[in-house]
Coordinates of C-alpha atoms in Angstrom, one line a residue:
M1 CA -14.4 -32.2 22.3
N2 CA -18.0 -33.1 23.2
L3 CA -20.2 -34.4 20.3
N4 CA -23.2 -34.3 22.6
I5 CA -24.4 -37.7 21.3
T6 CA -27.3 -38.9 23.4
G7 CA -29.8 -41.7 23.0
E8 CA -28.3 -44.6 21.2
V9 CA -24.7 -45.4 22.0
P10 CA -22.7 -45.7 18.8
N11 CA -19.7 -47.9 18.2
I12 CA -16.9 -46.3 20.2
D13 CA -14.3 -47.1 17.4
D14 CA -16.4 -45.2 14.9
V15 CA -16.6 -42.2 17.3
Y16 CA -12.9 -42.3 17.8
Q17 CA -12.2 -42.5 14.1
L18 CA -14.5 -39.4 13.5
T19 CA -12.8 -37.6 16.4
S20 CA -9.4 -38.2 14.9
V21 CA -10.5 -36.8 11.6
L22 CA -11.9 -33.6 13.2
L23 CA -8.7 -33.0 15.2
Q24 CA -6.4 -33.5 12.1
D25 CA -8.3 -31.1 9.8
N26 CA -6.2 -31.6 6.7
E27 CA -6.9 -31.5 3.0
N28 CA -8.3 -35.0 3.1
S29 CA -10.5 -34.3 6.0
L30 CA -13.8 -33.9 4.2
E31 CA -13.7 -37.4 2.5
N32 CA -12.4 -39.0 5.8
L33 CA -15.1 -37.3 7.7
L34 CA -17.9 -38.5 5.4
K35 CA -16.5 -42.0 5.6
A36 CA -16.5 -42.0 9.4
S37 CA -19.9 -40.3 9.6
C38 CA -21.6 -42.8 7.2
K39 CA -20.9 -45.5 9.8
L40 CA -22.5 -43.5 12.5
F41 CA -25.5 -42.7 10.4
N42 CA -25.7 -46.2 8.9
A43 CA -25.7 -44.5 5.5
E44 CA -24.3 -45.7 2.2
L45 CA -23.7 -42.3 0.7
G46 CA -22.4 -39.1 2.3
V47 CA -22.1 -35.9 0.3
I48 CA -20.9 -32.3 1.0
C49 CA -22.1 -30.1 -1.8
L50 CA -22.4 -26.4 -2.7
L51 CA -25.3 -25.0 -4.8
K52 CA -24.1 -22.1 -6.9
D53 CA -25.5 -20.6 -10.1
N54 CA -27.8 -23.6 -10.7
E55 CA -24.7 -25.9 -10.4
Y56 CA -24.4 -28.9 -8.0
L57 CA -20.7 -28.6 -6.9
V58 CA -19.5 -31.7 -4.9
Q59 CA -16.9 -30.8 -2.3
G60 CA -16.6 -34.2 -0.8
V61 CA -18.2 -37.7 -1.2
H62 CA -18.0 -41.1 0.3
S63 CA -20.0 -44.0 -1.2
S64 CA -20.4 -47.7 -0.4
L65 CA -23.1 -48.1 -3.0
P66 CA -22.6 -50.9 -5.5
Y67 CA -23.0 -48.4 -8.4
E68 CA -21.6 -45.1 -9.3
V69 CA -23.7 -41.9 -8.7
D70 CA -23.3 -39.4 -11.5
F71 CA -23.8 -36.0 -10.0
G72 CA -23.4 -34.5 -13.4
Q73 CA -26.9 -35.6 -14.2
V74 CA -28.2 -32.8 -11.9
T75 CA -29.5 -30.1 -14.3
N76 CA -32.0 -28.4 -12.1
L77 CA -31.2 -27.7 -8.4
A78 CA -34.9 -27.8 -7.5
D79 CA -34.8 -31.5 -8.3
T80 CA -32.5 -32.3 -5.4
F81 CA -33.0 -33.0 -1.7
C82 CA -30.1 -30.6 -1.0
Y83 CA -31.9 -27.7 -2.6
H84 CA -34.9 -28.1 -0.5
A85 CA -32.8 -28.6 2.7
A86 CA -31.0 -25.3 1.9
Q87 CA -34.3 -23.5 1.2
R88 CA -35.8 -24.7 4.5
G89 CA -32.8 -23.4 6.4
E90 CA -32.9 -26.4 8.7
V91 CA -32.5 -30.1 8.9
L92 CA -34.4 -32.1 6.2
A93 CA -34.9 -35.6 7.7
L94 CA -36.7 -38.1 5.4
P95 CA -36.5 -41.6 7.1
D96 CA -39.0 -42.9 4.4
V97 CA -38.5 -40.9 1.2
A98 CA -41.3 -42.8 -0.7
N99 CA -43.9 -41.6 1.9
S100 CA -42.7 -37.9 1.9
E101 CA -43.7 -34.9 -0.1
Y102 CA -40.3 -35.2 -1.9
S103 CA -40.9 -38.6 -3.4
H104 CA -41.5 -37.1 -6.8
L105 CA -38.0 -35.6 -7.1
P106 CA -35.8 -37.0 -9.9
C107 CA -32.9 -37.5 -7.5
C108 CA -34.9 -40.4 -5.9
Q109 CA -34.3 -42.3 -9.1
V110 CA -30.7 -41.1 -9.4
L111 CA -29.7 -41.9 -5.9
K112 CA -32.2 -44.7 -5.4
A113 CA -32.5 -43.3 -1.9
K114 CA -35.1 -44.5 0.5
S115 CA -33.9 -42.4 3.4
Y116 CA -32.1 -39.1 3.5
I117 CA -31.0 -36.5 6.1
G118 CA -29.3 -33.2 5.3
I119 CA -28.5 -29.9 6.9
P120 CA -27.7 -26.5 5.3
L121 CA -24.0 -25.4 5.1
V122 CA -23.1 -21.8 5.7
L123 CA -20.3 -20.4 3.6
D124 CA -19.4 -16.7 4.0
N125 CA -22.5 -16.2 6.1
K126 CA -24.8 -17.6 3.3
E127 CA -26.6 -20.9 3.2
V128 CA -25.1 -22.3 0.0
G129 CA -25.1 -26.1 0.3
T130 CA -25.6 -29.1 2.5
I131 CA -23.9 -32.0 4.2
N132 CA -26.2 -35.0 3.7
F133 CA -26.4 -38.8 4.2
S134 CA -28.7 -41.2 2.3
S135 CA -29.3 -45.0 2.1
R136 CA -31.2 -47.5 0.1
E137 CA -32.9 -48.6 3.4
V138 CA -35.9 -47.0 5.0
R139 CA -35.4 -45.8 8.6
P140 CA -38.6 -47.2 10.3
D141 CA -37.6 -45.6 13.7
G142 CA -36.6 -42.3 12.1
Y143 CA -33.4 -40.4 13.0
S144 CA -32.4 -40.3 16.7
Q145 CA -31.6 -37.2 18.7
A146 CA -28.0 -38.4 18.9
E147 CA -27.8 -38.3 15.1
L148 CA -29.5 -34.9 14.9
N149 CA -27.0 -33.5 17.4
L150 CA -24.1 -35.1 15.5
L151 CA -25.3 -33.7 12.2
A152 CA -25.5 -30.2 13.7
Y153 CA -22.0 -30.5 15.0
L154 CA -20.7 -31.7 11.6
N155 CA -22.5 -28.8 10.0
Q156 CA -20.5 -26.3 12.1
W157 CA -17.2 -28.0 11.5
V158 CA -17.6 -28.4 7.8
S159 CA -18.8 -24.8 7.4
Q160 CA -15.8 -23.5 9.2
H161 CA -13.5 -25.8 7.2
L162 CA -14.9 -24.6 3.9
N163 CA -14.9 -21.0 5.0
R164 CA -11.2 -21.3 5.8
A165 CA -10.5 -22.9 2.5
Y166 CA -12.6 -20.2 0.7
Y167 CA -10.7 -17.4 2.4
K168 CA -7.4 -19.0 1.8
E169 CA -8.2 -19.4 -1.9
T170 CA -9.5 -15.9 -2.1
L171 CA -6.4 -14.5 -0.3
H172 CA -4.2 -16.4 -2.6
K173 CA -6.1 -15.1 -5.7
N174 CA -6.0 -11.6 -4.3
N175 CA -2.2 -11.9 -3.7
L176 CA -1.7 -13.1 -7.2
E177 CA -3.7 -10.2 -8.6
L178 CA -1.9 -7.7 -6.3
N179 CA 1.5 -9.1 -7.3
A180 CA 0.6 -8.7 -11.0
K181 CA -0.6 -5.1 -10.4
N182 CA 2.6 -4.4 -8.4
K183 CA 4.7 -5.6 -11.3
A184 CA 2.7 -3.6 -13.8
L185 CA 3.0 -0.5 -11.5
Q186 CA 6.8 -1.1 -11.1
R187 CA 7.1 -1.2 -14.9
L188 CA 5.1 2.0 -15.2
I189 CA 7.3 3.7 -12.5
E190 CA 10.5 2.6 -14.3
E191 CA 9.1 3.9 -17.6
N192 CA 8.2 7.2 -16.0
N193 CA 11.6 7.5 -14.4
Q194 CA 13.2 6.8 -17.8
L195 CA 11.0 9.4 -19.4
M196 CA 11.9 11.9 -16.7
Q197 CA 15.6 11.4 -17.2
I198 CA 15.1 11.9 -21.0
L199 CA 13.1 15.0 -20.5
V200 CA 15.5 16.5 -17.9
H201 CA 18.5 15.8 -20.1
D202 CA 17.0 16.9 -23.4
L203 CA 15.6 20.1 -21.9
K204 CA 18.9 21.3 -20.4
S205 CA 20.8 21.7 -23.7
P206 CA 18.3 23.9 -25.6
L207 CA 17.5 25.9 -22.5
S208 CA 21.2 26.6 -21.9
N209 CA 21.4 27.9 -25.5
I210 CA 18.4 30.1 -24.9
K211 CA 19.9 31.4 -21.7
M212 CA 23.2 32.2 -23.4
L213 CA 21.4 34.1 -26.1
S214 CA 19.3 36.1 -23.6
Y215 CA 22.5 37.4 -22.0
L216 CA 23.8 38.4 -25.4
F217 CA 20.6 40.3 -26.1
Q218 CA 21.0 42.0 -22.8
D219 CA 24.1 43.8 -24.2
F220 CA 22.0 45.2 -27.0
A221 CA 19.2 46.5 -24.8
R222 CA 18.7 50.2 -25.7
D223 CA 16.0 51.3 -23.2
K224 CA 14.5 50.4 -19.8
D225 CA 11.6 48.6 -21.3
S226 CA 13.8 46.3 -23.2
E227 CA 16.0 45.7 -20.2
E228 CA 12.9 44.9 -18.1
L229 CA 11.5 42.4 -20.7
I230 CA 14.9 40.6 -20.9
S231 CA 15.1 40.6 -17.0
I232 CA 11.6 39.0 -16.8
F233 CA 12.7 36.5 -19.5
N234 CA 15.9 35.6 -17.6
K235 CA 14.0 35.3 -14.3
S236 CA 11.6 32.8 -15.9
L237 CA 14.5 30.9 -17.4
D238 CA 16.2 30.8 -13.9
Y239 CA 13.0 29.3 -12.5
V240 CA 12.8 26.7 -15.3
F241 CA 16.5 25.7 -14.6
H242 CA 15.7 25.5 -10.9
L243 CA 12.7 23.3 -11.5
I244 CA 14.7 21.0 -13.8
E245 CA 17.4 20.7 -11.1
Q246 CA 14.8 19.9 -8.5
M247 CA 13.2 17.3 -10.6
E248 CA 16.6 15.8 -11.5
T249 CA 17.5 15.6 -7.8
L250 CA 14.2 14.0 -7.0
N251 CA 14.4 11.5 -9.8
N252 CA 18.0 10.5 -8.8
M253 CA 17.0 10.1 -5.2
E254 CA 14.0 7.9 -6.0
T255 CA 15.6 5.9 -8.9
F256 CA 19.2 5.4 -8.0
S257 CA 21.0 4.4 -4.8
T258 CA 22.8 7.7 -4.4
N259 CA 26.0 7.3 -2.4
N260 CA 27.8 10.0 -0.5
Y261 CA 30.8 11.6 -2.1
V262 CA 32.6 12.8 1.1
E263 CA 35.2 15.5 1.0
E264 CA 36.8 17.8 3.5
F265 CA 36.1 21.6 3.1
N266 CA 35.7 24.8 5.1
I267 CA 32.1 25.1 6.2
V268 CA 32.3 28.9 6.7
D269 CA 33.8 29.6 3.3
F270 CA 31.3 27.2 1.8
I271 CA 28.3 29.1 3.2
R272 CA 29.7 32.5 2.2
A273 CA 30.1 31.3 -1.4
N274 CA 26.5 30.0 -1.4
L275 CA 25.2 33.3 -0.1
K276 CA 26.9 35.2 -3.0
D277 CA 24.9 33.2 -5.5
F278 CA 21.8 34.9 -4.0
T279 CA 23.0 38.4 -4.2
N280 CA 21.0 39.4 -7.2
A281 CA 17.8 37.6 -6.0
A282 CA 18.1 39.4 -2.6
E283 CA 18.8 42.8 -4.1
S284 CA 15.8 42.6 -6.4
K285 CA 13.6 42.6 -3.3
A286 CA 15.9 44.9 -1.2
I287 CA 16.5 42.0 1.2
K288 CA 19.7 42.1 3.3
L289 CA 21.5 38.9 3.7
N290 CA 23.4 38.7 7.0
F291 CA 26.0 36.0 7.9
E292 CA 27.5 35.2 11.3
A293 CA 29.9 32.4 12.2
D294 CA 30.6 31.0 15.6
V295 CA 33.1 28.3 14.7
Q296 CA 36.5 27.3 16.3
K297 CA 37.5 24.7 13.6
P298 CA 35.5 25.1 10.4
V299 CA 36.4 21.8 8.9
I300 CA 33.7 19.4 7.9
N301 CA 33.7 16.0 6.0
T302 CA 30.5 15.5 4.1
D303 CA 29.0 15.5 0.6
M304 CA 29.4 19.0 -0.7
N305 CA 26.9 18.6 -3.5
F306 CA 24.2 17.4 -1.2
L307 CA 24.8 20.2 1.2
K308 CA 24.9 22.8 -1.6
R309 CA 21.4 21.6 -2.8
I310 CA 20.2 21.7 0.8
M311 CA 21.4 25.3 1.4
Y312 CA 20.2 26.4 -2.0
N313 CA 16.6 25.3 -1.3
L314 CA 16.6 26.8 2.2
I315 CA 18.0 30.2 1.2
S316 CA 15.9 30.5 -1.9
N317 CA 12.8 29.7 0.1
A318 CA 13.7 32.3 2.7
I319 CA 14.1 35.0 -0.1
K320 CA 11.0 33.8 -2.0
F321 CA 8.6 34.1 1.0
S322 CA 10.1 37.2 2.5
P323 CA 8.5 40.6 1.9
F324 CA 10.5 43.4 0.4
E325 CA 13.1 45.3 2.5
K326 CA 13.4 42.5 5.1
Q327 CA 16.5 40.7 6.5
I328 CA 17.6 37.1 6.4
A329 CA 20.1 35.9 9.0
V330 CA 22.3 32.9 8.2
K331 CA 24.3 31.6 11.2
V332 CA 26.7 28.7 11.6
H333 CA 27.5 27.5 15.1
Q334 CA 29.9 24.8 16.2
T335 CA 28.4 22.2 18.6
I336 CA 29.9 19.3 20.5
D337 CA 29.0 16.9 17.7
G338 CA 29.2 19.1 14.6
F339 CA 27.6 22.3 13.2
D340 CA 24.2 23.9 13.4
I341 CA 23.3 26.1 10.4
S342 CA 20.2 28.3 10.8
I343 CA 18.4 30.4 8.2
A344 CA 16.0 32.9 9.8
D345 CA 13.6 35.1 7.8
E346 CA 11.1 37.8 8.6
G347 CA 8.4 36.3 6.5
P348 CA 4.7 35.5 7.4
G349 CA 5.6 32.4 9.5
I350 CA 3.9 29.0 9.4
S351 CA 0.6 28.2 11.1
D352 CA 0.4 25.2 13.4
G353 CA -2.0 23.4 11.0
E354 CA 0.6 23.5 8.2
F355 CA 3.7 22.2 10.1
S356 CA 2.7 18.6 9.2
K357 CA 2.8 19.4 5.5
L358 CA 6.2 21.2 5.4
F359 CA 8.4 18.3 4.2
Q360 CA 5.8 16.4 2.1
K361 CA 6.4 16.0 -1.6
F362 CA 4.6 18.7 -3.7
A363 CA 3.2 20.3 -0.5
K364 CA 1.7 23.7 -1.1
L365 CA 1.2 26.0 1.9
N366 CA -1.1 29.0 2.2
N367 CA 1.8 31.4 2.1
R368 CA 2.6 32.6 -1.4
P369 CA 5.9 34.0 -2.8
T370 CA 6.0 37.7 -2.5
N371 CA 7.4 38.7 -5.9
S372 CA 5.5 36.4 -8.2
E373 CA 8.1 33.7 -7.8
S374 CA 7.1 30.1 -8.6
S375 CA 7.2 27.2 -6.2
S376 CA 7.3 23.5 -7.1
G377 CA 6.6 22.2 -3.6
L378 CA 9.7 20.0 -3.8
G379 CA 12.3 22.1 -2.0
L380 CA 11.8 21.1 1.6
F381 CA 11.1 17.4 0.7
I382 CA 14.5 17.3 -1.1
V383 CA 16.2 19.0 1.9
K384 CA 14.8 16.3 4.3
E385 CA 15.7 13.4 2.1
L386 CA 19.3 14.7 1.4
L387 CA 19.9 15.3 5.1
K388 CA 19.1 11.7 5.8
K389 CA 22.0 10.7 3.4
I390 CA 24.5 12.8 5.3
N391 CA 23.2 11.9 8.8
G392 CA 21.8 15.4 9.3
D393 CA 18.6 16.7 10.8
I394 CA 16.4 19.8 10.5
K395 CA 14.2 21.7 12.9
V396 CA 11.7 24.5 12.3
E397 CA 10.7 27.3 14.6
S398 CA 8.0 29.7 13.4
Q399 CA 5.2 32.0 14.5
V400 CA 2.6 33.6 12.3
N401 CA 3.7 37.1 11.3
N402 CA 7.1 36.6 13.1
G403 CA 9.1 34.7 10.5
S404 CA 10.6 31.3 10.4
T405 CA 13.9 29.7 11.4
F406 CA 15.1 26.5 9.7
T407 CA 18.1 24.9 11.5
I408 CA 20.0 22.0 10.1
S409 CA 22.4 19.9 12.3
L410 CA 25.4 18.2 10.7
P411 CA 28.0 15.9 12.1
F412 CA 31.7 16.8 11.8
S413 CA 32.2 13.8 9.5
V414 CA 30.0 11.3 7.6
E415 CA 31.1 8.0 6.2
A416 CA 31.1 7.6 2.4

């Protein structure tokens, strides 16, 4: 470290003491620095202050005066040497205060200073205070170049020290505010999750009653118009139940640590049973569901409920976005590590620009369902998340106007 002190040679012990303070840079550094610097400036009072909102804020002080200086007496910043030094934006050196343009300032009486030197401090890129030294003695030879160089160096060091303290305090304050907001957000999320659970649970019971009644009314339908109205009604009810189940699955995934319930079952029989659940939906659009199995040993150990939700979402999507009188091919193929299950449709396909949105929550693509079906935008997101829980993966192949193929890969066995 080179203080660039030229001219007078100061006491080497005083320079060493100041150097030690600068190297340590701890919470007591400002007071220790002023104490060491006062010796080098032959000053009785050293002050580091900030000027903010017409307040004189002392950051550090060292005094060897025989009386106490009350900085609280400063009621107007313009009455201080520090204010004028900050306004000048450069060193204010007054070796003989009485014979300067500032001799009228009230601080002359408060400090009883006959010499003063101060330099603006820069905090957060703004000149907001000074580091200054004063004495009850006149400096007949003025301030040496060595002292001016030292003051400039001290100004840089103190400015950096205060800036670090300022940013540290600001960061701590922001962290406290952020933690408080995170806690408030967490409470809100928990309340929303509880509300979702209540809504999902309380909706299921009355809707189940309505659905049961609608099937009873179906038996009393006397003409095609009545049958069509009831069919539309049941179709809407089915969508509501599907949406409730999707929201329930999503809420459970995000709220609870859902564990796998692993069981052994026949993967081929499982897929056939799932396809039967879509017979009516496929027939309503004259869509043919084809199934093909290339399996030597159809035994899998995984979570059946998770896989059922995955297959339901993929097959229902394929039907939903397929035009009338098309085909959907479902294939299961045994691999070295497990099974690949593919669902291929003859729908509109997916454009390159929309691939990145496929598995996002509430994602809506440009393609629309072909028979006024509704879409929540949750299906593929749930598929992706549930596959993670059973160590599965999913790939998509698609071309615009040439359909899409979703292929899930599953291991033979997954741990519970």
